[in-house]
């Protein structure tokens, strides 16, 4: 049956247009067309409000200022006590009490909608979280109560059953945004490293088969908008307006509900892989090796040789294993930021441009080709990247396996010390990736001794592989 639209959720069109044109916080004063704001109903003794449930036959229109989050659960973002801070409520079960914009599961929320439409999922289903608690402890750390260090994820996102068990018992649908588990990692590069003697199996971190044993955490993005705006050196109003505009108006609450400060964006999250004891990470006297890696499906999964992504990633994993075997800890943080967060389609369009341009693929025009296609060189904006490091309690990285000046600057600017910067060994750079590495080193990437001598002449000379896109013979 098609859900009925509640007419009480409708708002005068002229008022909506006026608010959208100004894109400023609308008045929260109740109107004749909107319900009066209610006070939270709190059960005596526990301080937890009673949940109100949204039926599947009721679709509130969020363009009405009082139709969404009429009675949002208070949330004090940086409070160190999760009970006082309050849970992030962003499920469809409690529309009137939600305190966050967006939806859980990032871009995968669309598939949830498809499952409901296909009749495969009951929209009223509430997950059974009984056996889902973290298999190892993370935090809390002092950084969790500093919004300048954590505002792109919910530091209590893995503690749903522990911190908000009473809420769950009362009927609230509160979803974890972080899951913590363990795994065996089986990489052909590690098997080869064991066979060649480059890595030694110890039966604890690394097995004779080449499998390594690690802990890992998957994290969905949760943004605290005031701090995100500050990091991007803009106003919260401008941030909300830009997000609303560039998503073609997907989230009206961004411009109608300035009192709702938390946003679950429809983007990919990240995964943290840890070799060694996670409890040692905050200890500055214990060696920590780390790589922050941005997704590259073509290289990471399928081995494309146009970039250094997979070789650098697997090299970092080997170094993490070695550090863990010495009693330290190794961390790889894997962000879903395909194609510099421009997406894989844009990345492949750039590849075509690089190969087809006059003179062929050239290190000299490496960055300009991306800008020619996308209008910008990079949209990863590493200002939010250090948050998972602070989630782990990192204050010092002894070995940072990255040549990126942007990543380095973003990390140290949040108070984390980096001792050594480790470049990818030159012999691990694929032939067709010489264009990339030459361009990056020339334009400021940390080169170290291994890449000294890359100057303007080398930049002009470095060319990539030719492809017969037009059917002609390849040299």
mmCIF file of N, CA and C in Angstrom, residues 59-164:
data_model
loop_
_atom_site.group_PDB
_atom_site.id
_atom_site.type_symbol
_atom_site.label_atom_id
_atom_site.label_comp_id
_atom_site.label_asym_id
_atom_site.label_seq_id
_atom_site.Cartn_x
_atom_site.Cartn_y
_atom_site.Cartn_z
ATOM 1 N N UNK A 59 4.642 9.660 6.222
ATOM 2 C CA UNK A 59 5.869 10.241 5.675
ATOM 3 C C UNK A 59 5.887 11.723 6.012
ATOM 4 N N UNK A 60 6.649 12.115 7.015
ATOM 5 C CA UNK A 60 6.737 13.542 7.339
ATOM 6 C C UNK A 60 7.608 14.269 6.317
ATOM 7 N N UNK A 61 7.144 15.404 5.851
ATOM 8 C CA UNK A 61 7.916 16.203 4.905
ATOM 9 C C UNK A 61 8.864 17.091 5.689
ATOM 10 N N UNK A 62 10.137 16.899 5.501
ATOM 11 C CA UNK A 62 11.111 17.579 6.332
ATOM 12 C C UNK A 62 11.294 19.043 5.960
ATOM 13 N N UNK A 63 10.680 19.510 4.877
ATOM 14 C CA UNK A 63 10.778 20.920 4.541
ATOM 15 C C UNK A 63 9.987 21.776 5.512
ATOM 16 N N UNK A 64 9.112 21.164 6.284
ATOM 17 C CA UNK A 64 8.379 21.892 7.311
ATOM 18 C C UNK A 64 9.247 21.923 8.559
ATOM 19 N N UNK A 65 9.461 23.099 9.117
ATOM 20 C CA UNK A 65 10.427 23.242 10.203
ATOM 21 C C UNK A 65 10.073 22.414 11.422
ATOM 22 N N UNK A 66 8.790 22.116 11.647
ATOM 23 C CA UNK A 66 8.419 21.368 12.835
ATOM 24 C C UNK A 66 7.964 19.947 12.530
ATOM 25 N N UNK A 67 8.178 19.496 11.291
ATOM 26 C CA UNK A 67 7.755 18.143 10.939
ATOM 27 C C UNK A 67 8.852 17.119 11.192
ATOM 28 N N UNK A 68 10.094 17.570 11.240
ATOM 29 C CA UNK A 68 11.224 16.680 11.496
ATOM 30 C C UNK A 68 11.887 17.092 12.792
ATOM 31 N N UNK A 69 12.137 16.137 13.643
ATOM 32 C CA UNK A 69 12.818 16.463 14.887
ATOM 33 C C UNK A 69 12.032 17.432 15.743
ATOM 34 N N UNK A 70 10.710 17.209 15.879
ATOM 35 C CA UNK A 70 9.892 18.074 16.710
ATOM 36 C C UNK A 70 10.441 18.113 18.127
ATOM 37 N N UNK A 71 10.912 16.991 18.577
ATOM 38 C CA UNK A 71 11.381 16.849 19.949
ATOM 39 C C UNK A 71 12.731 16.125 19.960
ATOM 40 N N UNK A 72 13.768 16.685 19.283
ATOM 41 C CA UNK A 72 15.033 15.964 19.140
ATOM 42 C C UNK A 72 15.693 15.670 20.478
ATOM 43 N N UNK A 73 16.245 14.482 20.576
ATOM 44 C CA UNK A 73 16.987 14.105 21.778
ATOM 45 C C UNK A 73 18.212 15.007 21.885
ATOM 46 N N UNK A 74 18.416 15.656 23.025
ATOM 47 C CA UNK A 74 19.573 16.559 23.167
ATOM 48 C C UNK A 74 20.890 15.808 22.990
ATOM 49 N N UNK A 75 21.842 16.478 22.361
ATOM 50 C CA UNK A 75 23.163 15.887 22.198
ATOM 51 C C UNK A 75 24.203 16.967 22.440
ATOM 52 N N UNK A 76 25.140 16.676 23.340
ATOM 53 C CA UNK A 76 26.230 17.600 23.671
ATOM 54 C C UNK A 76 27.512 16.979 23.135
ATOM 55 N N UNK A 77 27.897 17.371 21.917
ATOM 56 C CA UNK A 77 28.856 16.627 21.108
ATOM 57 C C UNK A 77 30.135 16.252 21.838
ATOM 58 N N UNK A 78 30.785 17.187 22.512
ATOM 59 C CA UNK A 78 32.126 16.929 23.031
ATOM 60 C C UNK A 78 32.144 16.462 24.480
ATOM 61 N N UNK A 79 31.004 16.134 25.042
ATOM 62 C CA UNK A 79 31.004 15.725 26.439
ATOM 63 C C UNK A 79 31.667 14.357 26.589
ATOM 64 N N UNK A 80 32.553 14.189 27.586
ATOM 65 C CA UNK A 80 33.291 12.923 27.729
ATOM 66 C C UNK A 80 32.453 11.763 28.239
ATOM 67 N N UNK A 81 31.307 12.053 28.849
ATOM 68 C CA UNK A 81 30.435 10.995 29.346
ATOM 69 C C UNK A 81 29.377 10.676 28.298
ATOM 70 N N UNK A 82 29.337 9.442 27.770
ATOM 71 C CA UNK A 82 28.388 9.133 26.701
ATOM 72 C C UNK A 82 26.933 9.307 27.122
ATOM 73 N N UNK A 83 26.636 9.069 28.391
ATOM 74 C CA UNK A 83 25.256 9.235 28.860
ATOM 75 C C UNK A 83 24.850 10.690 28.823
ATOM 76 N N UNK A 84 25.766 11.571 29.233
ATOM 77 C CA UNK A 84 25.478 13.000 29.188
ATOM 78 C C UNK A 84 25.526 13.510 27.756
ATOM 79 N N UNK A 85 26.487 13.020 26.981
ATOM 80 C CA UNK A 85 26.596 13.423 25.573
ATOM 81 C C UNK A 85 25.316 13.110 24.823
ATOM 82 N N UNK A 86 24.757 11.916 25.057
ATOM 83 C CA UNK A 86 23.534 11.491 24.396
ATOM 84 C C UNK A 86 23.824 10.699 23.137
ATOM 85 N N UNK A 87 22.940 9.770 22.768
ATOM 86 C CA UNK A 87 23.141 8.961 21.572
ATOM 87 C C UNK A 87 22.804 9.727 20.300
ATOM 88 N N UNK A 88 23.412 9.295 19.197
ATOM 89 C CA UNK A 88 23.044 9.820 17.878
ATOM 90 C C UNK A 88 21.806 9.054 17.413
ATOM 91 N N UNK A 89 20.713 9.767 17.222
ATOM 92 C CA UNK A 89 19.457 9.149 16.792
ATOM 93 C C UNK A 89 19.228 9.518 15.325
ATOM 94 N N UNK A 90 19.405 8.539 14.438
ATOM 95 C CA UNK A 90 19.255 8.826 13.006
ATOM 96 C C UNK A 90 18.574 7.671 12.284
ATOM 97 N N UNK A 91 17.698 6.963 12.990
ATOM 98 C CA UNK A 91 16.942 5.879 12.380
ATOM 99 C C UNK A 91 15.554 6.369 11.992
ATOM 100 N N UNK A 92 14.871 5.620 11.146
ATOM 101 C CA UNK A 92 13.549 6.045 10.668
ATOM 102 C C UNK A 92 12.452 5.767 11.684
ATOM 103 N N UNK A 93 12.788 5.104 12.764
ATOM 104 C CA UNK A 93 11.780 4.725 13.750
ATOM 105 C C UNK A 93 11.339 5.879 14.639
ATOM 106 N N UNK A 94 12.190 6.898 14.769
ATOM 107 C CA UNK A 94 11.900 7.981 15.709
ATOM 108 C C UNK A 94 12.034 9.342 15.014
ATOM 109 N N UNK A 95 11.251 9.563 13.982
ATOM 110 C CA UNK A 95 11.386 10.787 13.184
ATOM 111 C C UNK A 95 11.240 12.045 14.028
ATOM 112 N N UNK A 96 10.327 12.034 14.987
ATOM 113 C CA UNK A 96 10.078 13.226 15.786
ATOM 114 C C UNK A 96 11.189 13.504 16.784
ATOM 115 N N UNK A 97 12.023 12.505 17.064
ATOM 116 C CA UNK A 97 13.056 12.670 18.089
ATOM 117 C C UNK A 97 14.467 12.546 17.547
ATOM 118 N N UNK A 98 14.595 12.461 16.256
ATOM 119 C CA UNK A 98 15.921 12.367 15.649
ATOM 120 C C UNK A 98 16.740 13.614 15.958
ATOM 121 N N UNK A 99 18.030 13.415 16.208
ATOM 122 C CA UNK A 99 18.910 14.557 16.450
ATOM 123 C C UNK A 99 20.031 14.629 15.417
ATOM 124 N N UNK A 100 19.848 13.941 14.311
ATOM 125 C CA UNK A 100 20.843 13.943 13.240
ATOM 126 C C UNK A 100 20.160 13.952 11.883
ATOM 127 N N UNK A 101 20.801 14.605 10.935
ATOM 128 C CA UNK A 101 20.338 14.661 9.547
ATOM 129 C C UNK A 101 20.992 13.525 8.777
ATOM 130 N N UNK A 102 20.289 12.967 7.793
ATOM 131 C CA UNK A 102 20.866 11.905 6.978
ATOM 132 C C UNK A 102 20.339 10.539 7.352
ATOM 133 N N UNK A 103 21.141 9.517 7.098
ATOM 134 C CA UNK A 103 20.730 8.140 7.373
ATOM 135 C C UNK A 103 21.961 7.289 7.638
ATOM 136 N N UNK A 104 21.753 6.189 8.345
ATOM 137 C CA UNK A 104 22.838 5.254 8.607
ATOM 138 C C UNK A 104 23.244 4.521 7.326
ATOM 139 N N UNK A 105 24.421 3.959 7.341
ATOM 140 C CA UNK A 105 24.982 3.112 6.277
ATOM 141 C C UNK A 105 25.532 3.900 5.099
ATOM 142 N N UNK A 106 25.653 5.210 5.237
ATOM 143 C CA UNK A 106 26.223 6.003 4.163
ATOM 144 C C UNK A 106 25.449 5.844 2.865
ATOM 145 N N UNK A 107 26.169 5.641 1.761
ATOM 146 C CA UNK A 107 25.506 5.486 0.461
ATOM 147 C C UNK A 107 24.690 4.204 0.372
ATOM 148 N N UNK A 108 24.952 3.242 1.269
ATOM 149 C CA UNK A 108 24.228 1.977 1.223
ATOM 150 C C UNK A 108 22.793 2.092 1.730
ATOM 151 N N UNK A 109 22.428 3.236 2.302
ATOM 152 C CA UNK A 109 21.046 3.405 2.754
ATOM 153 C C UNK A 109 20.070 3.302 1.585
ATOM 154 N N UNK A 110 20.545 3.597 0.375
ATOM 155 C CA UNK A 110 19.691 3.470 -0.814
ATOM 156 C C UNK A 110 19.315 2.008 -1.042
ATOM 157 N N UNK A 111 20.255 1.106 -0.796
ATOM 158 C CA UNK A 111 19.960 -0.317 -0.955
ATOM 159 C C UNK A 111 18.970 -0.792 0.101
ATOM 160 N N UNK A 112 19.034 -0.187 1.282
ATOM 161 C CA UNK A 112 18.032 -0.507 2.299
ATOM 162 C C UNK A 112 16.645 -0.114 1.805
ATOM 163 N N UNK A 113 16.564 1.055 1.170
ATOM 164 C CA UNK A 113 15.297 1.483 0.590
ATOM 165 C C UNK A 113 14.805 0.527 -0.478
ATOM 166 N N UNK A 114 15.712 0.027 -1.300
ATOM 167 C CA UNK A 114 15.340 -0.943 -2.333
ATOM 168 C C UNK A 114 14.831 -2.235 -1.695
ATOM 169 N N UNK A 115 15.480 -2.651 -0.606
ATOM 170 C CA UNK A 115 15.050 -3.875 0.077
ATOM 171 C C UNK A 115 13.639 -3.726 0.639
ATOM 172 N N UNK A 116 13.323 -2.538 1.150
ATOM 173 C CA UNK A 116 11.972 -2.272 1.651
ATOM 174 C C UNK A 116 10.987 -2.263 0.488
ATOM 175 N N UNK A 117 11.359 -1.603 -0.605
ATOM 176 C CA UNK A 117 10.472 -1.523 -1.770
ATOM 177 C C UNK A 117 10.198 -2.902 -2.357
ATOM 178 N N UNK A 118 11.189 -3.772 -2.309
ATOM 179 C CA UNK A 118 11.040 -5.123 -2.861
ATOM 180 C C UNK A 118 10.326 -6.071 -1.903
ATOM 181 N N UNK A 119 10.003 -5.583 -0.714
ATOM 182 C CA UNK A 119 9.324 -6.426 0.255
ATOM 183 C C UNK A 119 10.225 -7.417 0.953
ATOM 184 N N UNK A 120 11.537 -7.204 0.866
ATOM 185 C CA UNK A 120 12.501 -8.114 1.486
ATOM 186 C C UNK A 120 12.880 -7.697 2.908
ATOM 187 N N UNK A 121 12.595 -6.453 3.261
ATOM 188 C CA UNK A 121 12.970 -5.944 4.582
ATOM 189 C C UNK A 121 11.801 -5.203 5.196
ATOM 190 N N UNK A 122 11.488 -5.539 6.413
ATOM 191 C CA UNK A 122 10.459 -4.825 7.157
ATOM 192 C C UNK A 122 11.052 -3.513 7.653
ATOM 193 N N UNK A 123 10.508 -2.367 7.244
ATOM 194 C CA UNK A 123 11.093 -1.084 7.662
ATOM 195 C C UNK A 123 11.051 -0.872 9.163
ATOM 196 N N UNK A 124 10.229 -1.641 9.880
ATOM 197 C CA UNK A 124 10.157 -1.532 11.330
ATOM 198 C C UNK A 124 11.148 -2.453 12.040
ATOM 199 N N UNK A 125 11.953 -3.191 11.264
ATOM 200 C CA UNK A 125 12.882 -4.137 11.877
ATOM 201 C C UNK A 125 13.941 -3.398 12.693
ATOM 202 N N UNK A 126 14.200 -3.902 13.882
ATOM 203 C CA UNK A 126 15.228 -3.349 14.750
ATOM 204 C C UNK A 126 16.322 -4.411 14.918
ATOM 205 N N UNK A 127 17.591 -4.080 14.663
ATOM 206 C CA UNK A 127 18.674 -5.071 14.745
ATOM 207 C C UNK A 127 18.806 -5.684 16.139
ATOM 208 N N UNK A 128 19.157 -6.943 16.160
ATOM 209 C CA UNK A 128 19.489 -7.612 17.407
ATOM 210 C C UNK A 128 20.985 -7.423 17.644
ATOM 211 N N UNK A 129 21.340 -6.558 18.577
ATOM 212 C CA UNK A 129 22.730 -6.189 18.810
ATOM 213 C C UNK A 129 23.376 -6.967 19.957
ATOM 214 N N UNK A 130 22.720 -7.999 20.422
ATOM 215 C CA UNK A 130 23.156 -8.720 21.617
ATOM 216 C C UNK A 130 24.593 -9.208 21.524
ATOM 217 N N UNK A 131 25.009 -9.721 20.371
ATOM 218 C CA UNK A 131 26.337 -10.326 20.232
ATOM 219 C C UNK A 131 27.284 -9.482 19.383
ATOM 220 N N UNK A 132 26.993 -8.207 19.249
ATOM 221 C CA UNK A 132 27.758 -7.375 18.314
ATOM 222 C C UNK A 132 28.788 -6.471 18.980
ATOM 223 N N UNK A 133 28.928 -6.521 20.274
ATOM 224 C CA UNK A 133 29.825 -5.591 20.964
ATOM 225 C C UNK A 133 31.272 -5.788 20.506
ATOM 226 N N UNK A 134 32.123 -4.775 20.653
ATOM 227 C CA UNK A 134 33.519 -4.862 20.200
ATOM 228 C C UNK A 134 34.263 -6.037 20.823
ATOM 229 N N UNK A 135 35.146 -6.649 20.039
ATOM 230 C CA UNK A 135 35.921 -7.789 20.540
ATOM 231 C C UNK A 135 37.213 -7.328 21.207
ATOM 232 N N UNK A 136 37.539 -6.058 21.125
ATOM 233 C CA UNK A 136 38.634 -5.492 21.908
ATOM 234 C C UNK A 136 38.270 -4.045 22.220
ATOM 235 N N UNK A 137 38.889 -3.509 23.238
ATOM 236 C CA UNK A 137 38.526 -2.199 23.775
ATOM 237 C C UNK A 137 39.242 -1.075 23.033
ATOM 238 N N UNK A 138 38.514 -0.022 22.733
ATOM 239 C CA UNK A 138 39.093 1.209 22.204
ATOM 240 C C UNK A 138 38.577 2.364 23.062
ATOM 241 N N UNK A 139 39.496 3.085 23.704
ATOM 242 C CA UNK A 139 39.130 4.265 24.458
ATOM 243 C C UNK A 139 38.407 3.975 25.757
ATOM 244 N N UNK A 140 37.856 5.031 26.347
ATOM 245 C CA UNK A 140 37.869 6.424 25.858
ATOM 246 C C UNK A 140 39.213 7.110 26.085
ATOM 247 N N UNK A 141 39.483 8.134 25.258
ATOM 248 C CA UNK A 141 40.703 8.918 25.355
ATOM 249 C C UNK A 141 40.357 10.396 25.476
ATOM 250 N N UNK A 142 41.267 11.222 25.995
ATOM 251 C CA UNK A 142 40.992 12.658 26.127
ATOM 252 C C UNK A 142 40.586 13.319 24.815
ATOM 253 N N UNK A 143 41.112 12.827 23.704
ATOM 254 C CA UNK A 143 40.792 13.415 22.399
ATOM 255 C C UNK A 143 39.313 13.297 22.051
ATOM 256 N N UNK A 144 38.607 12.359 22.667
ATOM 257 C CA UNK A 144 37.202 12.158 22.349
ATOM 258 C C UNK A 144 36.343 13.355 22.744
ATOM 259 N N UNK A 145 36.814 14.141 23.705
ATOM 260 C CA UNK A 145 36.031 15.283 24.154
ATOM 261 C C UNK A 145 36.563 16.600 23.594
ATOM 262 N N UNK A 146 37.360 16.514 22.540
ATOM 263 C CA UNK A 146 37.886 17.703 21.871
ATOM 264 C C UNK A 146 37.368 17.723 20.433
ATOM 265 N N UNK A 147 36.397 18.584 20.132
ATOM 266 C CA UNK A 147 35.830 18.590 18.777
ATOM 267 C C UNK A 147 36.845 18.946 17.693
ATOM 268 N N UNK A 148 37.934 19.616 18.065
ATOM 269 C CA UNK A 148 38.955 19.934 17.076
ATOM 270 C C UNK A 148 39.730 18.692 16.653
ATOM 271 N N UNK A 149 39.585 17.622 17.434
ATOM 272 C CA UNK A 149 40.266 16.368 17.103
ATOM 273 C C UNK A 149 39.307 15.301 16.594
ATOM 274 N N UNK A 150 38.063 15.328 17.062
ATOM 275 C CA UNK A 150 37.082 14.359 16.572
ATOM 276 C C UNK A 150 35.746 15.048 16.323
ATOM 277 N N UNK A 151 35.411 15.203 15.048
ATOM 278 C CA UNK A 151 34.111 15.725 14.648
ATOM 279 C C UNK A 151 33.631 15.121 13.334
ATOM 280 N N UNK A 152 34.385 14.124 12.815
ATOM 281 C CA UNK A 152 34.002 13.471 11.571
ATOM 282 C C UNK A 152 33.554 12.032 11.801
ATOM 283 N N UNK A 153 33.522 11.623 13.068
ATOM 284 C CA UNK A 153 33.007 10.306 13.451
ATOM 285 C C UNK A 153 32.485 10.407 14.875
ATOM 286 N N UNK A 154 31.662 9.433 15.256
ATOM 287 C CA UNK A 154 31.137 9.400 16.615
ATOM 288 C C UNK A 154 32.036 8.506 17.455
ATOM 289 N N UNK A 155 32.817 9.063 18.399
ATOM 290 C CA UNK A 155 33.745 8.230 19.159
ATOM 291 C C UNK A 155 33.059 7.175 20.027
ATOM 292 N N UNK A 156 31.770 7.367 20.293
ATOM 293 C CA UNK A 156 31.014 6.373 21.064
ATOM 294 C C UNK A 156 30.211 5.451 20.149
ATOM 295 N N UNK A 157 30.509 5.499 18.847
ATOM 296 C CA UNK A 157 29.724 4.752 17.872
ATOM 297 C C UNK A 157 29.807 3.250 17.992
ATOM 298 N N UNK A 158 30.834 2.747 18.696
ATOM 299 C CA UNK A 158 30.989 1.299 18.890
ATOM 300 C C UNK A 158 30.479 0.855 20.250
ATOM 301 N N UNK A 159 30.038 1.796 21.071
ATOM 302 C CA UNK A 159 29.660 1.494 22.445
ATOM 303 C C UNK A 159 28.144 1.529 22.649
ATOM 304 N N UNK A 160 27.396 1.283 21.591
ATOM 305 C CA UNK A 160 25.940 1.404 21.659
ATOM 306 C C UNK A 160 25.330 0.527 22.741
ATOM 307 N N UNK A 161 25.704 -0.750 22.754
ATOM 308 C CA UNK A 161 25.100 -1.665 23.735
ATOM 309 C C UNK A 161 25.609 -1.394 25.141
ATOM 310 N N UNK A 162 26.837 -0.892 25.251
ATOM 311 C CA UNK A 162 27.415 -0.615 26.566
ATOM 312 C C UNK A 162 26.922 0.711 27.134
ATOM 313 N N UNK A 163 26.984 1.764 26.329
ATOM 314 C CA UNK A 163 26.648 3.099 26.821
ATOM 315 C C UNK A 163 25.157 3.390 26.796
ATOM 316 N N UNK A 164 24.445 2.751 25.865
ATOM 317 C CA UNK A 164 23.032 3.072 25.689
ATOM 318 C C UNK A 164 22.142 1.838 25.800
#
